[in-house]
Amino acid sequence: MKEYWTALASLMGTYAFVQSIINSLLPPEFRHSAGKFSARLFRYFSSYCYYDIAEVDGVSTNDLYNAVQVYLSGSASVSGTRLSLTRSPNSSAFTFNLSNNDHLLDNFNGAVAWWEHRVTQRQSQSFSWRPTSDEKRSFTLKIKKKDKPAILPAYFDHIMESAAEIRRKSKDRLLYTNSRGGSVDSRGRSWESVPFKHPSTFQTLAMDPVLKDEIIADLREFTDGKAFYESTGRAWKRGYLLHGPPGTGKSSMIAAMANHLGYDVYDLELTEVNTNSDLRKLLMKTTAKSIIVIEDIDCSLELTNRSSGEKKKAAAPGKPAGQNSPEEAAPVRTITLSGLLNFTDGLWSCCGSERIFVFTTNHVERLDPALLRSGRMDMHIFMSHCSFPALKILVKNYLGSRDDDGEGEKKLWMELEEVIGEAEMTPADISEVLIKNRRRGRRRALEELLQALKGRAEERKAAPAKKMDAGDEVEVIGEAEMTPADISEVLIKNRRRGRRRALEELLQALKGRAEERKAAPAKKMDAGDEAVVVEEEKRELESPEHGGENNAQLSSMGAGNASKEENVSKEENAQVLTV
């Protein structure tokens, strides 16, 4: 053993002596060239190739470095021996990362990849407008040369996709709202967020099971349809219109969709957006895999009637400049329905992918037809009053489920099934009754619910619909000036809601149209125009071709024909109403 150490010491001394002679005799340029040649020779005979992935690429962060860090965190939790543990904001899980200068093995398509996390101290601190770390971090990938054509670049694509999926699963969903006026907040962000913790799911959502299954299947086809949308040349988006009376679960439906898909929710408040440009900037900053919600769109600004804004601008033409009221001094809102539609279905729809637009309204008949066509709102979902299948779901949610109901409870269920359709109570009203009585026992709560349903049904029967005589009907129809096609459309949309409810909706539509016509006064002629018209009529009457008597007869006949046409129009509308 002593001879071994003696030989090793002499060998090291000889090496140091030779190196000192080379450094003193050979110029630095030659030594540098020799070093490069030896390194190149080593790489040529080596069976591995290396890839360095730095944390910072110039002045920007390297997204691939972050993706590799997230991707390796899943493998590190299983096969790693020395790990660093972190938990990021808005996350409900811990993250396992490689420690400094540690390594890890990964397999892809039968090939082995060696990963090493390198951390070194920076030699010099260069000038930068933003602070930089004193440490230089990077990942080094080592693979065999023979495996390079088989796994690259597919391996890096796999890393990016896996990292995105890991981030989505580990991060809690967020609920975003836009800043006031569409501007950025104090931290330079146009969206403010809070953790989204809504417990609603499709299992607890009270609605028709058949319709629920259709919605779930449609969502599944959307999330799995990337190849379909690319092959057909369509933007990867989907539009849903939720309409129905208040309290029927439209907001709960949105929460159930977000929890089912794992998407973030962007609650867009249109009243806080001033221009179409601000709207585009907001929507461009939304992320993929998100649901963009606009609630009560029929009440958002003047989006229901694109011509109303022009009528309002034409008012008060004689008002001097500079004498504006406080309301007029406020920032002018020029956002239009066309600006919103251009992003949901126009050229701007390709700026984001895998996004869902959800609009809600209590009065679908008030919406502009351009918003309802296919391609913008792909699926119209009517959230109706509580049905018997939905009632079963509510009872299960609030009172629990039983495998075997007694005879008395079965009788209660039969009575509930008979009265639920006549009462027309919303799921919110029924939930309130169950919450108030859930501590009094299951049977007592069902009895109280039955009494509430019977009471609501009796109230509806005791309050007959307000009937109009023929004169009032003709008067409302005449003032509204709705075409038979418009009236038919309202009746078709509401025919499944019962005769009484359909007539009520039609009456509201007629009154709304009549009020719109009254609010837009007819264009009046000034004194000069009236004088010209009177002069022309006078010349016609005094002309030799038309005698005064003949003209009087023609005038009487014209008035009679106009009266007949008006009566015929009113009779046609009245017939449509009767149908």
Coordinates of C-alpha atoms in Angstrom, one line a residue:
M1 CA 0.0 0.0 0.0
K2 CA 2.9 2.3 0.8
E3 CA 4.4 1.8 -2.6
Y4 CA 1.1 2.7 -4.3
W5 CA 0.9 6.1 -2.5
T6 CA 4.5 6.7 -3.4
A7 CA 3.9 6.0 -7.1
L8 CA 0.8 8.2 -7.1
A9 CA 2.7 11.1 -5.5
S10 CA 5.5 10.9 -8.0
L11 CA 3.0 10.8 -10.8
M12 CA 1.3 13.9 -9.6
G13 CA 4.6 15.7 -9.2
T14 CA 5.6 14.8 -12.8
Y15 CA 2.2 16.1 -14.0
A16 CA 2.7 19.4 -12.2
F17 CA 6.2 19.7 -13.6
V18 CA 5.2 19.1 -17.2
Q19 CA 2.2 21.5 -16.8
S20 CA 4.5 24.3 -15.6
I21 CA 6.9 23.8 -18.5
I22 CA 4.0 23.9 -21.0
N23 CA 2.6 27.0 -19.4
S24 CA 6.0 28.7 -19.6
L25 CA 7.0 27.6 -23.1
L26 CA 3.7 27.5 -25.0
P27 CA 1.8 30.8 -25.7
P28 CA -1.8 31.2 -24.3
E29 CA -3.3 31.1 -27.8
F30 CA -1.9 27.7 -28.5
R31 CA -3.0 26.4 -25.1
H32 CA -6.5 27.8 -25.7
S33 CA -6.7 26.1 -29.1
A34 CA -5.4 22.8 -27.7
G35 CA -8.1 22.9 -25.0
K36 CA -10.9 23.5 -27.5
F37 CA -9.6 20.7 -29.7
S38 CA -9.5 18.3 -26.8
A39 CA -13.0 19.2 -25.7
R40 CA -14.3 18.7 -29.3
L41 CA -12.5 15.4 -29.5
F42 CA -14.1 14.4 -26.2
R43 CA -17.6 15.3 -27.4
Y44 CA -17.0 13.4 -30.7
F45 CA -16.3 10.2 -28.9
S46 CA -18.8 10.7 -26.2
S47 CA -22.2 8.8 -26.5
Y48 CA -24.2 11.6 -24.8
C49 CA -25.4 15.1 -25.8
Y50 CA -26.2 17.9 -23.3
Y51 CA -28.8 20.7 -23.3
D52 CA -28.7 23.6 -20.9
I53 CA -31.9 25.4 -20.0
A54 CA -31.2 28.7 -18.2
E55 CA -33.7 30.4 -15.8
V56 CA -33.2 33.8 -17.5
D57 CA -32.9 34.3 -21.2
G58 CA -31.3 37.7 -21.6
V59 CA -33.7 40.0 -19.7
S60 CA -36.8 37.8 -19.8
T61 CA -37.8 34.7 -17.9
N62 CA -37.4 31.4 -19.7
D63 CA -40.8 29.7 -19.8
L64 CA -39.2 26.3 -20.6
Y65 CA -37.2 26.5 -17.4
N66 CA -40.4 27.0 -15.4
A67 CA -42.1 24.2 -17.3
V68 CA -39.3 21.8 -16.6
Q69 CA -39.3 22.7 -12.9
V70 CA -43.1 22.0 -12.7
Y71 CA -42.8 18.8 -14.8
L72 CA -40.0 17.4 -12.7
S73 CA -41.9 18.2 -9.4
G74 CA -44.2 15.2 -10.1
S75 CA -41.4 12.8 -10.6
A76 CA -39.3 14.2 -7.8
S77 CA -42.0 13.5 -5.2
V78 CA -41.7 9.7 -6.1
S79 CA -38.0 9.1 -7.0
G80 CA -36.2 12.0 -5.4
T81 CA -34.1 11.7 -2.3
R82 CA -33.3 15.3 -1.5
L83 CA -36.1 17.7 -2.4
S84 CA -37.1 21.3 -1.7
L85 CA -40.8 21.8 -0.7
T86 CA -42.8 24.9 -1.7
R87 CA -46.4 26.1 -1.8
S88 CA -47.3 28.8 -4.3
P89 CA -50.1 31.4 -3.8
N90 CA -53.7 30.2 -4.7
S91 CA -52.5 26.6 -4.5
S92 CA -54.0 23.9 -2.4
A93 CA -51.0 21.4 -2.8
F94 CA -47.3 21.3 -2.0
T95 CA -44.7 21.3 -4.8
F96 CA -41.6 19.1 -4.7
N97 CA -38.6 20.5 -6.5
L98 CA -35.0 19.3 -7.1
S99 CA -32.5 20.7 -4.6
N100 CA -29.4 22.6 -5.8
N101 CA -27.0 20.5 -7.9
D102 CA -29.2 17.4 -7.6
H103 CA -30.1 15.0 -10.4
L104 CA -33.1 12.9 -11.5
L105 CA -33.9 10.3 -14.1
D106 CA -36.9 10.4 -16.4
N107 CA -38.2 8.0 -19.1
F108 CA -39.9 9.1 -22.3
N109 CA -40.8 6.7 -25.2
G110 CA -38.4 4.1 -23.9
A111 CA -35.4 6.5 -23.7
V112 CA -33.7 7.6 -20.5
A113 CA -33.2 11.3 -19.7
W114 CA -30.9 12.6 -17.0
W115 CA -31.8 15.9 -15.4
E116 CA -29.5 18.0 -13.2
H117 CA -30.4 21.2 -11.4
R118 CA -27.3 23.4 -11.4
V119 CA -26.9 26.5 -9.2
T120 CA -23.8 28.6 -9.5
Q121 CA -22.7 32.1 -8.2
R122 CA -22.6 34.8 -10.8
Q123 CA -19.1 36.1 -11.6
S124 CA -20.1 39.7 -12.1
Q125 CA -23.3 41.7 -11.5
S126 CA -24.2 43.4 -14.8
F127 CA -26.4 46.5 -15.0
S128 CA -30.1 45.8 -15.2
W129 CA -33.2 47.9 -14.8
R130 CA -34.7 45.2 -12.5
P131 CA -33.0 43.3 -9.7
T132 CA -31.4 40.0 -10.5
S133 CA -30.5 37.1 -8.3
D134 CA -26.8 36.4 -7.2
E135 CA -27.3 32.8 -8.2
K136 CA -27.4 31.5 -11.8
R137 CA -29.9 28.6 -12.1
S138 CA -30.3 26.2 -14.9
F139 CA -31.4 22.6 -15.8
T140 CA -29.1 20.3 -17.8
L141 CA -30.6 17.5 -19.9
K142 CA -28.4 14.6 -20.8
I143 CA -29.6 12.0 -23.3
K144 CA -27.9 9.4 -25.5
K145 CA -27.1 10.5 -29.1
K146 CA -28.9 7.5 -30.5
D147 CA -32.1 8.6 -28.7
K148 CA -32.0 12.2 -29.9
P149 CA -34.0 11.7 -33.1
A150 CA -36.7 9.7 -31.4
I151 CA -37.6 11.9 -28.5
L152 CA -36.8 15.5 -29.6
P153 CA -38.6 17.8 -29.9
A154 CA -41.6 15.7 -28.8
Y155 CA -40.1 15.4 -25.3
F156 CA -40.1 19.2 -24.8
D157 CA -43.7 19.4 -26.1
H158 CA -44.7 16.7 -23.7
I159 CA -43.0 18.7 -20.9
M160 CA -44.9 22.0 -21.7
E161 CA -48.3 20.2 -21.9
S162 CA -47.7 18.2 -18.7
A163 CA -46.6 21.3 -16.8
A164 CA -49.7 23.2 -17.9
E165 CA -52.0 20.4 -16.8
I166 CA -50.1 20.1 -13.4
R167 CA -50.5 23.9 -12.9
R168 CA -54.2 23.7 -13.6
K169 CA -54.8 20.8 -11.2
S170 CA -52.7 22.2 -8.4
K171 CA -54.0 25.7 -8.5
D172 CA -57.3 26.7 -7.0
R173 CA -59.8 28.3 -9.4
L174 CA -60.0 32.1 -9.4
L175 CA -62.9 34.5 -9.8
Y176 CA -61.9 37.6 -11.6
T177 CA -63.6 41.0 -11.9
N178 CA -62.6 43.9 -14.1
S179 CA -61.3 47.2 -12.6
R180 CA -63.4 50.3 -12.8
G181 CA -63.6 51.9 -16.2
G182 CA -61.6 49.1 -17.8
S183 CA -58.3 50.7 -16.6
V184 CA -55.5 49.0 -14.6
D185 CA -55.4 48.9 -10.8
S186 CA -52.5 50.2 -8.6
R187 CA -50.5 47.1 -9.5
G188 CA -50.9 47.4 -13.2
R189 CA -53.6 44.8 -13.6
S190 CA -56.9 45.1 -15.4
W191 CA -58.4 42.1 -13.6
E192 CA -58.7 41.6 -9.8
S193 CA -59.1 38.1 -8.5
V194 CA -60.1 36.1 -5.4
P195 CA -60.1 32.4 -4.8
F196 CA -63.2 30.7 -6.3
K197 CA -64.7 28.4 -3.6
H198 CA -68.3 27.9 -4.9
P199 CA -69.5 24.4 -3.9
S200 CA -72.0 24.0 -6.7
T201 CA -71.6 20.9 -8.8
F202 CA -73.8 19.1 -11.4
Q203 CA -74.6 16.5 -8.8
T204 CA -76.2 19.1 -6.5
L205 CA -77.7 21.3 -9.3
A206 CA -81.5 21.2 -9.2
M207 CA -82.6 20.8 -12.8
D208 CA -84.0 18.3 -15.3
P209 CA -81.6 15.3 -15.3
V210 CA -81.9 14.9 -19.1
L211 CA -81.0 18.5 -19.8
K212 CA -78.2 18.2 -17.3
D213 CA -76.7 15.2 -19.1
E214 CA -76.9 17.1 -22.4
I215 CA -75.0 20.0 -20.9
I216 CA -72.3 17.7 -19.5
A217 CA -71.9 15.9 -22.8
D218 CA -71.6 19.2 -24.6
L219 CA -68.9 20.4 -22.3
R220 CA -67.0 17.1 -22.7
E221 CA -67.1 17.4 -26.5
F222 CA -65.9 21.0 -26.2
T223 CA -62.9 20.2 -24.0
D224 CA -61.9 17.2 -26.2
G225 CA -62.5 19.0 -29.5
K226 CA -59.2 20.8 -30.1
A227 CA -58.5 18.7 -33.3
F228 CA -62.1 19.2 -34.5
Y229 CA -62.0 23.0 -34.2
E230 CA -58.6 23.1 -35.9
S231 CA -59.7 20.9 -38.8
T232 CA -62.9 22.9 -39.4
G233 CA -61.2 26.3 -39.1
R234 CA -63.3 27.5 -36.1
A235 CA -62.1 29.3 -33.0
W236 CA -62.0 27.0 -30.0
K237 CA -64.8 28.6 -28.0
R238 CA -68.3 27.9 -27.0
G239 CA -71.3 30.1 -26.1
Y240 CA -74.1 29.4 -23.7
L241 CA -77.2 31.5 -23.1
L242 CA -78.9 30.9 -19.7
H243 CA -82.4 32.4 -19.5
G244 CA -85.3 32.0 -17.2
P245 CA -87.0 33.6 -14.2
P246 CA -84.9 34.8 -11.3
G247 CA -84.0 32.2 -8.7
T248 CA -83.8 29.3 -11.1
G249 CA -80.1 28.6 -10.7
K250 CA -78.3 30.4 -13.5
S251 CA -75.4 31.5 -11.3
S252 CA -75.2 28.0 -9.7
M253 CA -75.0 26.5 -13.3
I254 CA -72.0 28.7 -14.0
A255 CA -70.3 27.6 -10.8
A256 CA -71.0 23.9 -11.6
M257 CA -69.5 24.4 -15.1
A258 CA -66.4 25.9 -13.6
N259 CA -66.0 23.2 -11.0
H260 CA -66.6 20.4 -13.6
L261 CA -64.0 21.8 -16.1
G262 CA -61.6 23.3 -13.6
Y263 CA -61.7 26.7 -15.4
D264 CA -61.3 30.1 -13.9
V265 CA -64.2 32.5 -14.1
Y266 CA -64.1 36.1 -15.4
D267 CA -67.1 38.1 -14.3
L268 CA -67.2 40.9 -16.9
E269 CA -69.1 44.0 -15.6
L270 CA -70.0 45.9 -18.8
T271 CA -71.2 48.9 -16.9
E272 CA -67.6 49.6 -15.9
V273 CA -66.3 49.5 -19.5
N274 CA -66.4 52.7 -21.5
T275 CA -65.3 51.9 -25.0
N276 CA -65.0 48.9 -27.4
S277 CA -61.2 49.4 -27.2
D278 CA -61.3 48.9 -23.4
L279 CA -63.4 45.8 -23.8
R280 CA -61.0 44.3 -26.3
K281 CA -58.1 45.0 -23.9
L282 CA -59.9 43.3 -21.1
L283 CA -60.8 40.2 -23.1
M284 CA -57.3 39.9 -24.5
K285 CA -55.9 39.6 -21.0
T286 CA -58.1 36.6 -20.1
T287 CA -56.4 33.2 -20.0
A288 CA -57.2 30.0 -21.8
K289 CA -59.4 27.4 -20.0
S290 CA -61.7 30.1 -18.6
I291 CA -65.3 31.0 -18.5
I292 CA -66.2 34.6 -19.4
V293 CA -69.6 35.6 -17.8
I294 CA -71.8 38.5 -18.5
E295 CA -74.8 38.4 -16.2
D296 CA -78.1 40.1 -17.0
I297 CA -77.0 41.2 -20.4
D298 CA -80.4 42.7 -21.1
C299 CA -79.8 45.2 -18.4
S300 CA -76.2 46.1 -19.4
L301 CA -76.1 49.5 -20.9
E302 CA -78.0 49.8 -24.2
L303 CA -77.0 46.5 -25.7
T304 CA -80.5 45.4 -26.4
N305 CA -81.2 48.0 -29.0
R306 CA -78.3 49.2 -31.2
S307 CA -80.3 52.1 -32.6
S308 CA -81.3 53.6 -29.2
G309 CA -77.9 55.3 -28.7
E310 CA -78.3 57.3 -32.0
K311 CA -81.8 58.4 -30.9
K312 CA -80.5 59.7 -27.6
K313 CA -77.6 61.5 -29.2
A314 CA -80.0 63.4 -31.5
A315 CA -82.0 64.8 -28.6
A316 CA -81.8 68.4 -27.5
P317 CA -80.3 69.8 -30.8
G318 CA -80.6 73.4 -29.8
K319 CA -78.6 73.1 -26.5
P320 CA -75.6 75.5 -26.5
A321 CA -72.2 74.0 -26.3
G322 CA -70.5 73.9 -23.0
Q323 CA -73.8 73.8 -21.0
N324 CA -73.8 70.1 -20.1
S325 CA -75.5 68.6 -17.2
P326 CA -73.5 66.6 -14.6
E327 CA -74.7 63.4 -16.2
E328 CA -73.5 64.5 -19.6
A329 CA -70.2 65.6 -18.1
A330 CA -69.4 62.0 -17.1
P331 CA -67.3 59.9 -19.4
V332 CA -69.3 58.9 -22.5
R333 CA -69.9 55.2 -22.8
T334 CA -69.5 54.2 -26.5
I335 CA -69.4 50.4 -26.0
T336 CA -71.8 48.7 -28.4
L337 CA -73.2 45.3 -29.0
S338 CA -71.3 45.0 -32.2
G339 CA -68.0 45.5 -30.3
L340 CA -68.9 42.6 -28.0
L341 CA -70.0 40.4 -30.8
N342 CA -66.8 41.0 -32.8
F343 CA -64.8 39.5 -30.0
T344 CA -67.1 36.5 -29.4
D345 CA -67.6 35.7 -33.1
G346 CA -65.5 38.1 -35.2
L347 CA -61.8 38.5 -36.0
W348 CA -61.0 38.9 -32.3
S349 CA -62.4 35.5 -31.5
C350 CA -59.1 33.9 -32.5
C351 CA -57.1 35.8 -29.9
G352 CA -57.9 33.1 -27.2
S353 CA -58.6 29.4 -27.2
E354 CA -60.6 27.0 -25.1
R355 CA -62.8 29.7 -23.6
I356 CA -66.5 29.6 -22.8
F357 CA -68.8 32.6 -23.0
V358 CA -71.9 32.5 -20.8
F359 CA -74.6 35.2 -21.0
T360 CA -77.5 35.2 -18.6
T361 CA -80.8 37.1 -18.8
N362 CA -84.3 37.0 -17.3
H363 CA -86.0 38.3 -20.4
V364 CA -84.6 36.6 -23.6
E365 CA -87.2 38.3 -25.7
R366 CA -85.5 41.7 -25.1
L367 CA -82.2 40.6 -26.6
D368 CA -81.0 41.6 -30.0
P369 CA -81.5 38.8 -32.5
A370 CA -77.9 39.2 -33.6
L371 CA -76.8 37.9 -30.1
L372 CA -79.0 34.8 -30.3
R373 CA -77.9 33.3 -33.6
S374 CA -75.8 30.2 -33.8
G375 CA -72.0 30.6 -33.6
R376 CA -72.4 33.2 -30.8
M377 CA -74.7 31.5 -28.4
D378 CA -74.4 27.9 -29.5
M379 CA -76.6 26.4 -26.8
H380 CA -79.7 28.1 -25.3
I381 CA -80.5 26.7 -21.8
F382 CA -83.9 27.5 -20.3
M383 CA -83.7 27.5 -16.5
S384 CA -87.4 26.8 -15.7
H385 CA -89.3 26.6 -12.4
C386 CA -88.6 23.7 -10.2
S387 CA -89.8 20.4 -11.7
F388 CA -90.4 17.1 -9.8
P389 CA -87.0 15.6 -10.7
A390 CA -85.3 18.8 -9.6
L391 CA -87.3 18.7 -6.4
K392 CA -85.9 15.3 -5.6
I393 CA -82.4 16.6 -6.0
L394 CA -83.1 19.5 -3.6
V395 CA -84.6 17.2 -1.0
K396 CA -81.6 14.9 -1.3
N397 CA -79.2 17.9 -0.9
Y398 CA -80.9 19.5 2.2
L399 CA -82.6 16.5 3.9
G400 CA -80.5 13.6 2.8
S401 CA -81.6 10.4 1.0
R402 CA -83.4 7.3 2.1
D403 CA -83.4 3.9 0.5
D404 CA -86.8 2.9 1.8
D405 CA -89.5 5.6 2.3
G406 CA -92.5 4.8 4.5
E407 CA -96.1 4.7 3.4
G408 CA -96.8 8.2 4.7
E409 CA -93.8 9.7 2.9
K410 CA -94.7 8.0 -0.3
K411 CA -98.1 9.7 -0.1
L412 CA -96.4 13.0 0.4
W413 CA -94.3 12.4 -2.7
M414 CA -97.4 11.7 -4.7
E415 CA -99.0 14.9 -3.6
L416 CA -95.8 16.9 -4.2
E417 CA -95.7 15.6 -7.8
E418 CA -99.2 16.6 -8.4
V419 CA -98.9 20.2 -7.1
I420 CA -95.3 21.1 -8.2
G421 CA -96.4 22.0 -11.7
E422 CA -99.3 24.3 -10.6
A423 CA -97.2 26.1 -8.0
E424 CA -94.4 27.2 -10.3
M425 CA -92.0 27.9 -7.5
T426 CA -88.3 28.4 -8.3
P427 CA -85.6 26.2 -6.8
A428 CA -84.5 29.2 -4.7
D429 CA -87.9 29.4 -3.1
I430 CA -88.1 25.7 -2.4
S431 CA -84.5 25.7 -1.0
E432 CA -85.5 28.4 1.4
V433 CA -88.4 26.3 2.7
L434 CA -86.2 23.3 3.2
I435 CA -83.5 25.2 5.0
K436 CA -86.0 26.7 7.4
N437 CA -87.5 23.3 8.3
R438 CA -84.5 20.9 7.9
R439 CA -83.9 20.7 11.7
R440 CA -87.5 19.7 12.3
G441 CA -87.2 16.3 10.7
R442 CA -87.4 15.0 7.2
R443 CA -91.2 14.2 7.2
R444 CA -92.1 17.6 8.8
A445 CA -90.0 19.5 6.3
L446 CA -91.7 17.7 3.4
E447 CA -95.1 18.5 4.9
E448 CA -94.2 22.2 5.2
L449 CA -93.0 22.2 1.6
L450 CA -96.3 20.6 0.5
Q451 CA -98.2 23.3 2.3
A452 CA -96.1 26.0 0.7
L453 CA -96.6 24.5 -2.7
K454 CA -100.4 24.3 -2.2
G455 CA -100.5 27.8 -1.0
R456 CA -98.6 29.1 -4.0
A457 CA -100.9 27.1 -6.4
E458 CA -104.0 28.5 -4.7
E459 CA -102.7 32.0 -4.9
R460 CA -102.1 31.6 -8.7
K461 CA -105.7 30.3 -9.1
A462 CA -107.2 33.0 -7.0
A463 CA -105.5 35.8 -8.9
P464 CA -107.1 35.6 -12.4
A465 CA -105.3 37.1 -15.2
K466 CA -106.2 40.7 -15.9
K467 CA -108.4 40.6 -19.0
M468 CA -108.6 43.3 -21.6
D469 CA -111.6 44.0 -23.7
A470 CA -111.4 44.1 -27.4
G471 CA -110.9 47.8 -27.5
D472 CA -107.9 47.6 -25.1
E473 CA -106.3 44.8 -27.1
V474 CA -106.6 46.6 -30.3
E475 CA -105.3 49.8 -28.7
V476 CA -102.2 48.1 -27.3
I477 CA -101.5 46.2 -30.5
G478 CA -102.0 49.4 -32.5
E479 CA -99.6 51.3 -30.4
A480 CA -96.9 48.6 -30.4
E481 CA -97.1 48.1 -34.2
M482 CA -95.6 44.6 -34.0
T483 CA -95.7 42.4 -37.0
P484 CA -97.5 39.0 -36.9
A485 CA -94.0 37.4 -37.2
D486 CA -92.8 39.2 -34.1
I487 CA -95.9 38.1 -32.1
S488 CA -95.6 34.5 -33.3
E489 CA -91.9 34.5 -32.2
V490 CA -92.9 35.5 -28.7
L491 CA -95.7 32.9 -28.5
I492 CA -93.4 30.1 -29.8
K493 CA -90.7 30.9 -27.2
N494 CA -93.2 30.8 -24.4
R495 CA -95.7 28.1 -25.5
R496 CA -94.2 25.4 -23.2
R497 CA -94.6 27.7 -20.2
G498 CA -98.4 27.5 -20.2
R499 CA -101.1 29.6 -21.9
R500 CA -101.3 32.1 -19.1
R501 CA -97.6 32.7 -18.9
A502 CA -97.3 33.0 -22.6
L503 CA -100.0 35.7 -22.8
E504 CA -98.3 37.6 -19.9
E505 CA -95.0 37.6 -21.8
L506 CA -96.7 38.7 -25.0
L507 CA -98.4 41.5 -23.1
Q508 CA -95.1 42.7 -21.7
A509 CA -93.5 42.6 -25.1
L510 CA -96.4 44.6 -26.6
K511 CA -96.2 47.2 -23.8
G512 CA -92.4 47.4 -24.2
R513 CA -92.6 48.0 -27.9
A514 CA -95.4 50.6 -27.4
E515 CA -93.3 52.5 -24.8
E516 CA -90.3 52.5 -27.2
R517 CA -92.4 54.0 -29.9
K518 CA -93.7 56.7 -27.5
A519 CA -90.2 57.5 -26.3
A520 CA -89.0 58.1 -29.9
P521 CA -91.2 61.0 -31.1
A522 CA -92.0 61.4 -34.8
K523 CA -89.9 63.9 -36.8
K524 CA -91.8 67.2 -36.9
M525 CA -91.9 69.5 -39.9
D526 CA -90.9 73.1 -39.4
A527 CA -93.1 76.1 -40.5
G528 CA -91.4 76.2 -43.9
D529 CA -92.1 72.6 -44.7
E530 CA -95.8 73.0 -43.6
A531 CA -96.2 76.0 -45.9
V532 CA -94.8 74.1 -48.9
V533 CA -97.1 71.2 -48.3
V534 CA -100.2 73.4 -48.0
E535 CA -99.3 75.4 -51.1
E536 CA -98.9 72.1 -53.1
E537 CA -102.3 70.9 -51.9
K538 CA -103.9 74.2 -52.8
R539 CA -102.5 74.1 -56.3
E540 CA -103.8 70.6 -56.8
L541 CA -107.3 71.5 -55.7
E542 CA -107.4 74.6 -58.0
S543 CA -106.1 72.8 -61.1
P544 CA -108.6 72.4 -63.9
E545 CA -107.8 68.7 -64.2
H546 CA -109.2 68.0 -60.8
G547 CA -112.4 69.6 -59.7
G548 CA -113.1 70.5 -56.2
E549 CA -115.9 68.0 -55.9
N550 CA -113.8 65.2 -57.4
N551 CA -111.0 66.1 -55.1
A552 CA -113.2 65.9 -52.1
Q553 CA -114.5 62.5 -53.2
L554 CA -110.9 61.3 -53.7
S555 CA -109.9 62.6 -50.3
S556 CA -112.9 60.9 -48.7
M557 CA -112.1 57.6 -50.5
G558 CA -108.4 57.9 -49.5
A559 CA -109.3 58.4 -45.9
G560 CA -111.7 55.5 -46.0
N561 CA -109.1 53.2 -47.5
A562 CA -106.6 54.3 -44.9
S563 CA -109.1 53.6 -42.2
K564 CA -109.9 50.2 -43.7
E565 CA -106.2 49.3 -44.0
E566 CA -105.6 50.3 -40.3
N567 CA -108.6 48.2 -39.2
V568 CA -107.4 45.2 -41.2
S569 CA -103.9 45.5 -39.7
K570 CA -105.4 45.6 -36.2
E571 CA -107.7 42.6 -36.9
E572 CA -104.8 40.5 -38.2
N573 CA -102.8 41.2 -35.0
A574 CA -105.8 40.5 -32.9
Q575 CA -106.3 37.1 -34.7
V576 CA -102.6 36.2 -34.0
L577 CA -103.2 37.1 -30.4
T578 CA -106.3 34.8 -30.3
V579 CA -104.3 31.9 -31.8

